[in-house]
XYZ file of C-alpha atoms in Angstrom:
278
model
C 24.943 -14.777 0.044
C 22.110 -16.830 1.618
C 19.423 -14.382 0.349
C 21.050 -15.094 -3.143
C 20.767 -18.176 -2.646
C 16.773 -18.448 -1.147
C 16.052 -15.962 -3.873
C 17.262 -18.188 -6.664
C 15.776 -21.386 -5.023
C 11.931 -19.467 -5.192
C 12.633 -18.443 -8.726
C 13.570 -21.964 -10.190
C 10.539 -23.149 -8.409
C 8.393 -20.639 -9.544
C 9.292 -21.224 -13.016
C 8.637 -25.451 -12.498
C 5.201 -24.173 -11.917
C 4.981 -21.657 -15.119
C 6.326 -24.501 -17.220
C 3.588 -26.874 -15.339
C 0.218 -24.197 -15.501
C 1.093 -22.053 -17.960
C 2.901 -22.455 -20.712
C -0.422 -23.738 -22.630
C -2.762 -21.092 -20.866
C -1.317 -17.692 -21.442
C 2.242 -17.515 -23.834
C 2.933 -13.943 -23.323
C 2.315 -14.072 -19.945
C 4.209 -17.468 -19.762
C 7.772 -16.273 -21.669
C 7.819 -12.787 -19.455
C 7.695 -14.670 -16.576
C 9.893 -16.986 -17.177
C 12.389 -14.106 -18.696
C 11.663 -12.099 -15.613
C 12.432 -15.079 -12.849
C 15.655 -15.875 -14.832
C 17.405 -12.578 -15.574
C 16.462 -10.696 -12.062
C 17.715 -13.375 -9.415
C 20.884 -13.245 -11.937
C 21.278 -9.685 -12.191
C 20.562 -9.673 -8.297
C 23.530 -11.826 -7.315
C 25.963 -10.218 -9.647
C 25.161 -6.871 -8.412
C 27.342 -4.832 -5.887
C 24.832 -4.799 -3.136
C 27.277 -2.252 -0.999
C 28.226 0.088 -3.961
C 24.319 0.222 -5.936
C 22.012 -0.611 -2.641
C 18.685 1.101 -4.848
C 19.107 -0.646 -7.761
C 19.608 -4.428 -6.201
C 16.932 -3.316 -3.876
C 14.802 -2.831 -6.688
C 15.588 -5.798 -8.799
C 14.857 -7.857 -5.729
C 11.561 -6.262 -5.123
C 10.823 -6.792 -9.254
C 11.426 -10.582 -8.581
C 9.215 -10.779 -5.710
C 6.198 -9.162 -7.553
C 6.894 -11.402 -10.665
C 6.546 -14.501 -8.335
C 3.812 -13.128 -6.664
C 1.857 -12.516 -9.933
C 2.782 -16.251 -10.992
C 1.320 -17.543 -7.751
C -1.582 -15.779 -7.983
C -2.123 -16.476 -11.576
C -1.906 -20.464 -10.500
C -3.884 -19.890 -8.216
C -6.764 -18.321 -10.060
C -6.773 -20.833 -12.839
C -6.219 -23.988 -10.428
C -9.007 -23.560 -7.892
C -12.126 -22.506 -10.800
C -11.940 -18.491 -9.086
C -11.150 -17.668 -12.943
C -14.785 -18.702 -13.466
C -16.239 -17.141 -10.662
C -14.264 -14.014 -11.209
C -15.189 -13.402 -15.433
C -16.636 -10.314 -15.067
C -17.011 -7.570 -12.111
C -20.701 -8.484 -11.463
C -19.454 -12.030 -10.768
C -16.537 -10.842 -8.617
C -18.692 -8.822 -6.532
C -21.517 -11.376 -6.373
C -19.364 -14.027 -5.339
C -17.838 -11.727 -2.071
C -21.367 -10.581 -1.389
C -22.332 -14.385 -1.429
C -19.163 -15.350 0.835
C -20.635 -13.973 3.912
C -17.826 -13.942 6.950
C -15.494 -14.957 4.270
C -16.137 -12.510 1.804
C -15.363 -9.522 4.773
C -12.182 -11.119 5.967
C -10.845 -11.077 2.171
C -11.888 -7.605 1.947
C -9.996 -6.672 5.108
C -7.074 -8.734 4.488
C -6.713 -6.476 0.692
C -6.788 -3.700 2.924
C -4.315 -4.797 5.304
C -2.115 -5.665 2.639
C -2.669 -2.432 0.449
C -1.656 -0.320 4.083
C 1.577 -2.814 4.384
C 2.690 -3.666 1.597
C 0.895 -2.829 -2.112
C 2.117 0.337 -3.404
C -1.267 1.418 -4.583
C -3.830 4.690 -3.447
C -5.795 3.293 -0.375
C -8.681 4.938 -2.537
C -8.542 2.327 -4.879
C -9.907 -0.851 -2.410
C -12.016 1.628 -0.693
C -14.334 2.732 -4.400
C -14.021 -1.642 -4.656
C -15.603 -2.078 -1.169
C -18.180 0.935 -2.378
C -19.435 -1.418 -5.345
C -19.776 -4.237 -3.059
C -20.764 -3.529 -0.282
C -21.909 0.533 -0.368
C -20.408 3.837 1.170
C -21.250 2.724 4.741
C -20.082 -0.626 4.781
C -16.967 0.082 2.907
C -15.947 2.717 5.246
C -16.399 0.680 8.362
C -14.712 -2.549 6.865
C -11.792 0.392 5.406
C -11.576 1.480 8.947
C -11.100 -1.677 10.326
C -8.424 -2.581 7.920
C -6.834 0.456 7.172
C -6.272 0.377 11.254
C -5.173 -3.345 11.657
C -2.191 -2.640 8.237
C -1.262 0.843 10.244
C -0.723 -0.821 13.498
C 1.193 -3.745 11.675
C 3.455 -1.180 9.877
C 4.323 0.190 13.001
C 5.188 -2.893 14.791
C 7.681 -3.824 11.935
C 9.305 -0.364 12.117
C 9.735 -1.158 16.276
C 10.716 -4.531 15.941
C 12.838 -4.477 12.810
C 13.569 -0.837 12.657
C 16.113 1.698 10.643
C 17.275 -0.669 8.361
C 14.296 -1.671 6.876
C 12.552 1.312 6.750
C 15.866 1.815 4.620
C 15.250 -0.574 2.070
C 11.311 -0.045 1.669
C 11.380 3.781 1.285
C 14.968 4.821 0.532
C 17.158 6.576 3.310
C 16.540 9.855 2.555
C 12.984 9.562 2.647
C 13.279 7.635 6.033
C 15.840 10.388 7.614
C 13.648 13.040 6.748
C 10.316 12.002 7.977
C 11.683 10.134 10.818
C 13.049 13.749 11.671
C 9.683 15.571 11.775
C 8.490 12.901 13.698
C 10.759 13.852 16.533
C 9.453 14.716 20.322
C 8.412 17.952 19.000
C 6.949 17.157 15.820
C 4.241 14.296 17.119
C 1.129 16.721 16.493
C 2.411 17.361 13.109
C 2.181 13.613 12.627
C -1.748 14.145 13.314
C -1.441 16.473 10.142
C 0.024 14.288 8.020
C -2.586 11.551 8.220
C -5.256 13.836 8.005
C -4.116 15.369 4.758
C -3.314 13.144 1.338
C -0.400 15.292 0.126
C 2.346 13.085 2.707
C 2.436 9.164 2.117
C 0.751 7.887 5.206
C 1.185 4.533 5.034
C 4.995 5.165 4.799
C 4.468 7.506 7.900
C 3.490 4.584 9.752
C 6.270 2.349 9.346
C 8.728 5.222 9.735
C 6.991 6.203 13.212
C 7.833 2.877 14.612
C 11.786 3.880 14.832
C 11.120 6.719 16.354
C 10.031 7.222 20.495
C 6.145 7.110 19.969
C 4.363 4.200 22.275
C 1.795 1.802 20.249
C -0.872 4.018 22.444
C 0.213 6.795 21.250
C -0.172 5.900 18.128
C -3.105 3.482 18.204
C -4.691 6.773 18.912
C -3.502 9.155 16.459
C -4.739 6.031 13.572
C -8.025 6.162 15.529
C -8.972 10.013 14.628
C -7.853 11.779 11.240
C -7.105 8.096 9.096
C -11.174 7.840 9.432
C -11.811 11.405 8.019
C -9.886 10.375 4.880
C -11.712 7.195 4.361
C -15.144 8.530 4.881
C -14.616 11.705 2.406
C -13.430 8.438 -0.378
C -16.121 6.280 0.437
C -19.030 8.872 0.204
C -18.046 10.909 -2.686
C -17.428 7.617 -4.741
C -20.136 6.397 -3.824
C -22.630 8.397 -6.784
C -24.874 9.579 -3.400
C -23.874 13.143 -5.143
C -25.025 12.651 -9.391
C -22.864 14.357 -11.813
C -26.351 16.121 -13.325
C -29.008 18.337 -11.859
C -28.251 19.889 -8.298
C -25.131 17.610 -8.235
C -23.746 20.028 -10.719
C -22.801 23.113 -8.738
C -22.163 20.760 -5.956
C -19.231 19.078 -7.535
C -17.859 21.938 -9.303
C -18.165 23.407 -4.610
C -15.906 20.666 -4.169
C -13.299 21.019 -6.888
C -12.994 24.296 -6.347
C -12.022 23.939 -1.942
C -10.327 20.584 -3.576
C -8.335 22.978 -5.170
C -7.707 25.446 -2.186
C -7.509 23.022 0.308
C -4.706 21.085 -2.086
C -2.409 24.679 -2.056
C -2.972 24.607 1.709
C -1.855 21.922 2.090
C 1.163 22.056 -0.220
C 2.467 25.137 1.776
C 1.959 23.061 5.309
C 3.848 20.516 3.899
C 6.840 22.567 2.367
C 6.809 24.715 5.596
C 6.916 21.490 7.708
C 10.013 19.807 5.821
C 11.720 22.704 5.460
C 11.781 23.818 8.839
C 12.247 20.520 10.190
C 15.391 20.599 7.294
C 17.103 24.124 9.122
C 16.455 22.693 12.086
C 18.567 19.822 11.495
Protein backbone atom coordinates (compact mmCIF):
# COMPACT_ATOMS: atom_id res chain seq x y z
CA UNK A 1 0.00 0.00 0.00
CA UNK A 2 2.50 2.75 0.96
CA UNK A 3 4.63 2.12 -2.18
CA UNK A 4 1.24 2.71 -4.06
CA UNK A 5 0.85 5.40 -2.51
CA UNK A 6 4.73 7.16 -2.82
CA UNK A 7 4.54 5.90 -6.35
CA UNK A 8 1.42 7.85 -7.21
CA UNK A 9 2.57 10.96 -5.17
CA UNK A 10 6.06 11.09 -7.68
CA UNK A 11 3.88 10.61 -10.69
CA UNK A 12 1.33 13.53 -10.05
CA UNK A 13 4.35 15.57 -9.36
CA UNK A 14 6.14 14.62 -12.19
CA UNK A 15 3.38 15.43 -14.41
CA UNK A 16 2.96 19.28 -12.52
CA UNK A 17 6.35 19.63 -13.98
CA UNK A 18 5.51 18.21 -17.71
CA UNK A 19 2.49 20.49 -17.70
CA UNK A 20 4.99 23.40 -16.32
CA UNK A 21 8.33 22.67 -18.94
CA UNK A 22 6.92 20.92 -21.46
CA UNK A 23 3.88 21.00 -22.79
CA UNK A 24 5.09 24.03 -25.19
CA UNK A 25 8.65 22.45 -25.80
CA UNK A 26 8.18 18.96 -27.08
CA UNK A 27 4.12 17.67 -27.63
CA UNK A 28 4.88 14.16 -28.40
CA UNK A 29 7.17 13.86 -25.85
CA UNK A 30 4.80 15.89 -23.53
CA UNK A 31 1.30 13.62 -24.11
CA UNK A 32 3.47 10.13 -23.72
CA UNK A 33 4.59 11.22 -20.66
CA UNK A 34 1.86 12.34 -19.29
CA UNK A 35 -0.10 9.02 -20.68
CA UNK A 36 2.73 6.98 -19.30
CA UNK A 37 2.76 8.64 -15.51
CA UNK A 38 -1.08 8.26 -15.47
CA UNK A 39 -1.92 4.76 -16.71
CA UNK A 40 1.28 2.84 -15.01
CA UNK A 41 0.96 4.04 -11.24
CA UNK A 42 -2.87 3.00 -12.05
CA UNK A 43 -2.30 -0.21 -13.55
CA UNK A 44 0.39 -0.69 -10.69
CA UNK A 45 -2.04 -0.39 -7.78
CA UNK A 46 -4.76 -2.42 -9.34
CA UNK A 47 -2.49 -5.20 -10.04
CA UNK A 48 -2.25 -8.48 -7.93
CA UNK A 49 1.23 -7.93 -6.74
CA UNK A 50 1.20 -11.69 -5.04
CA UNK A 51 -0.48 -13.54 -8.02
CA UNK A 52 1.56 -11.46 -11.29
CA UNK A 53 4.93 -10.36 -9.21
CA UNK A 54 6.85 -9.86 -13.08
CA UNK A 55 4.43 -7.94 -14.56
CA UNK A 56 3.79 -5.22 -11.53
CA UNK A 57 7.48 -5.44 -11.19
CA UNK A 58 7.77 -4.30 -14.56
CA UNK A 59 5.15 -1.66 -14.73
CA UNK A 60 6.80 -0.18 -11.69
CA UNK A 61 10.19 -0.17 -13.21
CA UNK A 62 8.37 1.47 -16.65
CA UNK A 63 7.17 4.34 -14.30
CA UNK A 64 10.42 4.93 -12.79
CA UNK A 65 12.26 5.29 -16.19
CA UNK A 66 9.38 7.55 -17.52
CA UNK A 67 10.03 9.91 -14.49
CA UNK A 68 13.49 9.63 -14.82
CA UNK A 69 13.42 10.67 -18.54
CA UNK A 70 11.04 13.69 -17.48
CA UNK A 71 13.59 14.81 -14.91
CA UNK A 72 16.26 14.66 -17.02
CA UNK A 73 14.53 16.25 -19.88
CA UNK A 74 13.79 19.38 -17.28
CA UNK A 75 16.76 19.32 -16.47
CA UNK A 76 18.48 19.66 -19.80
CA UNK A 77 16.25 22.41 -21.03
CA UNK A 78 16.22 24.39 -17.54
CA UNK A 79 19.92 24.77 -16.80
CA UNK A 80 21.10 25.89 -20.88
CA UNK A 81 23.04 21.98 -21.06
CA UNK A 82 20.56 21.70 -24.21
CA UNK A 83 22.84 24.36 -25.71
CA UNK A 84 25.96 23.10 -24.67
CA UNK A 85 25.01 19.61 -25.59
CA UNK A 86 23.62 20.37 -29.65
CA UNK A 87 25.85 18.29 -31.22
CA UNK A 88 28.54 15.48 -30.10
CA UNK A 89 31.54 17.82 -30.71
CA UNK A 90 29.91 20.18 -28.17
CA UNK A 91 29.12 17.37 -25.71
CA UNK A 92 32.54 16.18 -25.73
CA UNK A 93 34.11 19.65 -25.72
CA UNK A 94 32.22 20.75 -22.90
CA UNK A 95 33.45 17.38 -20.56
CA UNK A 96 36.94 17.87 -21.93
CA UNK A 97 36.58 21.61 -20.79
CA UNK A 98 35.03 20.53 -17.25
CA UNK A 99 38.26 19.38 -15.92
CA UNK A 100 37.71 17.44 -12.30
CA UNK A 101 34.12 17.80 -13.11
CA UNK A 102 33.99 16.49 -16.38
CA UNK A 103 35.86 12.94 -14.88
CA UNK A 104 33.54 12.62 -11.94
CA UNK A 105 30.43 12.75 -14.50
CA UNK A 106 32.13 10.27 -16.54
CA UNK A 107 32.63 7.95 -13.57
CA UNK A 108 29.40 8.52 -12.03
CA UNK A 109 27.70 7.18 -15.90
CA UNK A 110 29.77 4.36 -15.25
CA UNK A 111 28.80 3.68 -11.85
CA UNK A 112 25.36 3.97 -12.76
CA UNK A 113 25.54 1.88 -16.09
CA UNK A 114 27.33 -1.16 -13.59
CA UNK A 115 24.22 -0.54 -10.99
CA UNK A 116 21.59 0.26 -12.45
CA UNK A 117 21.23 1.12 -16.55
CA UNK A 118 20.47 -1.91 -18.40
CA UNK A 119 22.81 -1.05 -21.20
CA UNK A 120 26.39 -2.94 -22.67
CA UNK A 121 29.21 -1.47 -20.40
CA UNK A 122 30.78 -1.13 -24.03
CA UNK A 123 28.65 1.55 -24.80
CA UNK A 124 30.15 4.42 -22.05
CA UNK A 125 33.46 2.89 -22.53
CA UNK A 126 33.59 3.75 -26.96
CA UNK A 127 31.94 7.45 -25.24
CA UNK A 128 34.96 7.83 -22.87
CA UNK A 129 37.20 6.65 -26.15
CA UNK A 130 35.90 9.87 -28.12
CA UNK A 131 36.60 12.00 -25.24
CA UNK A 132 39.09 11.27 -23.68
CA UNK A 133 41.12 8.30 -25.89
CA UNK A 134 41.72 4.43 -25.38
CA UNK A 135 44.01 5.05 -22.36
CA UNK A 136 42.14 7.40 -20.47
CA UNK A 137 38.87 5.75 -21.00
CA UNK A 138 40.10 2.52 -19.77
CA UNK A 139 41.56 3.85 -16.58
CA UNK A 140 38.49 6.18 -15.78
CA UNK A 141 36.24 2.60 -16.97
CA UNK A 142 38.31 0.83 -14.45
CA UNK A 143 37.78 3.06 -11.83
CA UNK A 144 34.10 3.11 -12.32
CA UNK A 145 33.31 -0.09 -13.52
CA UNK A 146 35.07 -1.12 -9.94
CA UNK A 147 33.35 1.51 -7.63
CA UNK A 148 29.34 0.24 -9.48
CA UNK A 149 30.70 -3.61 -8.89
CA UNK A 150 31.57 -3.09 -5.34
CA UNK A 151 28.22 -1.06 -4.83
CA UNK A 152 26.20 -3.94 -6.42
CA UNK A 153 27.61 -6.17 -4.09
CA UNK A 154 27.01 -4.27 -1.01
CA UNK A 155 23.23 -4.02 -1.92
CA UNK A 156 23.04 -7.79 -2.53
CA UNK A 157 24.74 -8.16 1.36
CA UNK A 158 22.81 -5.62 2.88
CA UNK A 159 19.45 -5.99 1.18
CA UNK A 160 19.84 -9.44 -0.14
CA UNK A 161 17.47 -12.39 -1.78
CA UNK A 162 14.63 -10.40 -2.18
CA UNK A 163 15.88 -7.87 -4.21
CA UNK A 164 18.05 -9.62 -6.25
CA UNK A 165 14.42 -11.14 -6.83
CA UNK A 166 12.83 -8.26 -8.17
CA UNK A 167 15.87 -6.83 -10.34
CA UNK A 168 16.71 -10.10 -12.19
CA UNK A 169 13.77 -12.48 -11.76
CA UNK A 170 14.06 -15.58 -9.32
CA UNK A 171 15.08 -17.97 -11.54
CA UNK A 172 17.85 -16.11 -12.80
CA UNK A 173 18.90 -15.28 -9.13
CA UNK A 174 18.54 -19.15 -7.93
CA UNK A 175 20.56 -20.27 -10.62
CA UNK A 176 23.56 -18.10 -10.57
CA UNK A 177 23.49 -17.69 -6.92
CA UNK A 178 23.91 -21.62 -7.16
CA UNK A 179 27.15 -21.67 -9.20
CA UNK A 180 28.36 -19.21 -7.03
CA UNK A 181 28.39 -21.66 -4.18
CA UNK A 182 31.73 -22.59 -1.99
CA UNK A 183 32.76 -24.64 -4.83
CA UNK A 184 31.96 -22.63 -7.69
CA UNK A 185 33.98 -19.18 -6.57
CA UNK A 186 36.79 -19.72 -9.35
CA UNK A 187 34.12 -20.17 -11.84
CA UNK A 188 32.96 -16.72 -10.79
CA UNK A 189 36.58 -15.52 -12.06
CA UNK A 190 35.29 -17.02 -15.47
CA UNK A 191 32.35 -15.37 -15.70
CA UNK A 192 33.73 -11.85 -15.49
CA UNK A 193 36.37 -12.56 -17.70
CA UNK A 194 34.15 -13.74 -20.50
CA UNK A 195 31.02 -11.48 -22.04
CA UNK A 196 28.68 -14.42 -22.71
CA UNK A 197 27.29 -14.30 -18.58
CA UNK A 198 25.76 -10.83 -17.41
CA UNK A 199 28.40 -9.59 -15.06
CA UNK A 200 27.00 -6.85 -13.64
CA UNK A 201 24.05 -9.09 -12.53
CA UNK A 202 26.83 -11.51 -11.18
CA UNK A 203 27.77 -8.92 -8.88
CA UNK A 204 24.71 -8.18 -7.15
CA UNK A 205 23.81 -11.87 -7.00
CA UNK A 206 27.35 -12.63 -5.29
CA UNK A 207 26.49 -10.43 -2.44
CA UNK A 208 23.78 -13.15 -1.05
CA UNK A 209 25.96 -15.62 -1.25
CA UNK A 210 29.21 -16.41 1.47
CA UNK A 211 31.95 -14.42 -0.51
CA UNK A 212 33.78 -11.56 1.83
CA UNK A 213 34.01 -7.90 0.11
CA UNK A 214 37.94 -9.04 -0.11
CA UNK A 215 37.24 -11.70 -1.78
CA UNK A 216 35.59 -10.10 -4.11
CA UNK A 217 37.24 -6.69 -4.26
CA UNK A 218 39.83 -8.95 -5.69
CA UNK A 219 38.24 -11.05 -8.17
CA UNK A 220 36.75 -7.19 -9.75
CA UNK A 221 40.44 -6.20 -9.56
CA UNK A 222 41.80 -8.91 -12.26
CA UNK A 223 39.59 -10.26 -15.29
CA UNK A 224 36.77 -6.97 -15.21
CA UNK A 225 40.09 -4.96 -16.50
CA UNK A 226 40.85 -7.46 -19.38
CA UNK A 227 37.33 -6.80 -20.72
CA UNK A 228 37.57 -3.11 -20.59
CA UNK A 229 40.94 -2.80 -22.12
CA UNK A 230 40.09 -5.28 -25.22
CA UNK A 231 36.71 -2.42 -25.66
CA UNK A 232 38.65 0.51 -25.22
CA UNK A 233 41.56 -0.35 -27.67
CA UNK A 234 39.80 -1.97 -30.45
CA UNK A 235 37.25 1.02 -30.52
CA UNK A 236 39.53 3.12 -30.38
CA UNK A 237 40.46 3.14 -34.64
CA UNK A 238 44.41 2.45 -33.29
CA UNK A 239 43.70 -0.73 -35.76
CA UNK A 240 42.16 1.10 -39.49
CA UNK A 241 39.63 -0.87 -41.27
CA UNK A 242 42.06 -0.49 -44.66
CA UNK A 243 45.59 -1.49 -45.47
CA UNK A 244 47.38 -3.91 -42.90
CA UNK A 245 44.30 -3.38 -40.63
CA UNK A 246 42.55 -5.60 -43.08
CA UNK A 247 43.77 -9.10 -42.35
CA UNK A 248 44.11 -7.93 -38.85
CA UNK A 249 40.45 -7.50 -38.24
CA UNK A 250 39.23 -10.23 -40.29
CA UNK A 251 42.45 -12.33 -37.20
CA UNK A 252 40.12 -11.08 -34.79
CA UNK A 253 36.69 -12.02 -36.07
CA UNK A 254 37.68 -15.11 -36.86
CA UNK A 255 39.21 -16.15 -32.73
CA UNK A 256 36.02 -13.69 -31.98
CA UNK A 257 34.27 -16.34 -33.44
CA UNK A 258 36.11 -19.38 -31.77
CA UNK A 259 36.61 -17.89 -28.66
CA UNK A 260 32.54 -17.00 -28.66
CA UNK A 261 31.78 -21.17 -29.17
CA UNK A 262 34.25 -21.62 -26.31
CA UNK A 263 32.81 -19.89 -24.44
CA UNK A 264 29.21 -20.91 -25.13
CA UNK A 265 30.15 -24.59 -24.24
CA UNK A 266 31.88 -23.29 -20.72
CA UNK A 267 28.89 -21.66 -20.04
CA UNK A 268 26.29 -24.49 -20.90
CA UNK A 269 28.69 -27.00 -19.17
CA UNK A 270 28.82 -24.69 -16.08
CA UNK A 271 24.87 -24.26 -15.65
CA UNK A 272 24.16 -27.48 -16.44
CA UNK A 273 26.27 -29.16 -14.12
CA UNK A 274 25.69 -26.80 -11.47
CA UNK A 275 21.66 -27.71 -12.57
CA UNK A 276 22.32 -31.92 -11.83
CA UNK A 277 24.03 -31.00 -9.09
CA UNK A 278 21.22 -29.36 -7.53
Amino acid sequence: MLSCVILCAVCIGTVILCEIFMKNRGEVLYYIAVAALSVCPVVYCAVDKDKYKHFSRTVMVATIIAVAVVVCYVLYYTTGLSDKFSDFSSLTSYIRGSGFWGVAIFIGLTVFQVVVLPIPEAVTILLGVAIYGATTSFILSVIGTIIGSLISFMLGKVFGRRLCNWMFGEENTEKYAKIMNEKGRFLFIIMLLFPAFPDDMLCMIAGITTMSYAYFTVICLVPRPVMIGLTAYLGSGVIPFSGWGIPVWISIACLMFVVFVVIGGIKSKIEGRKGMQN
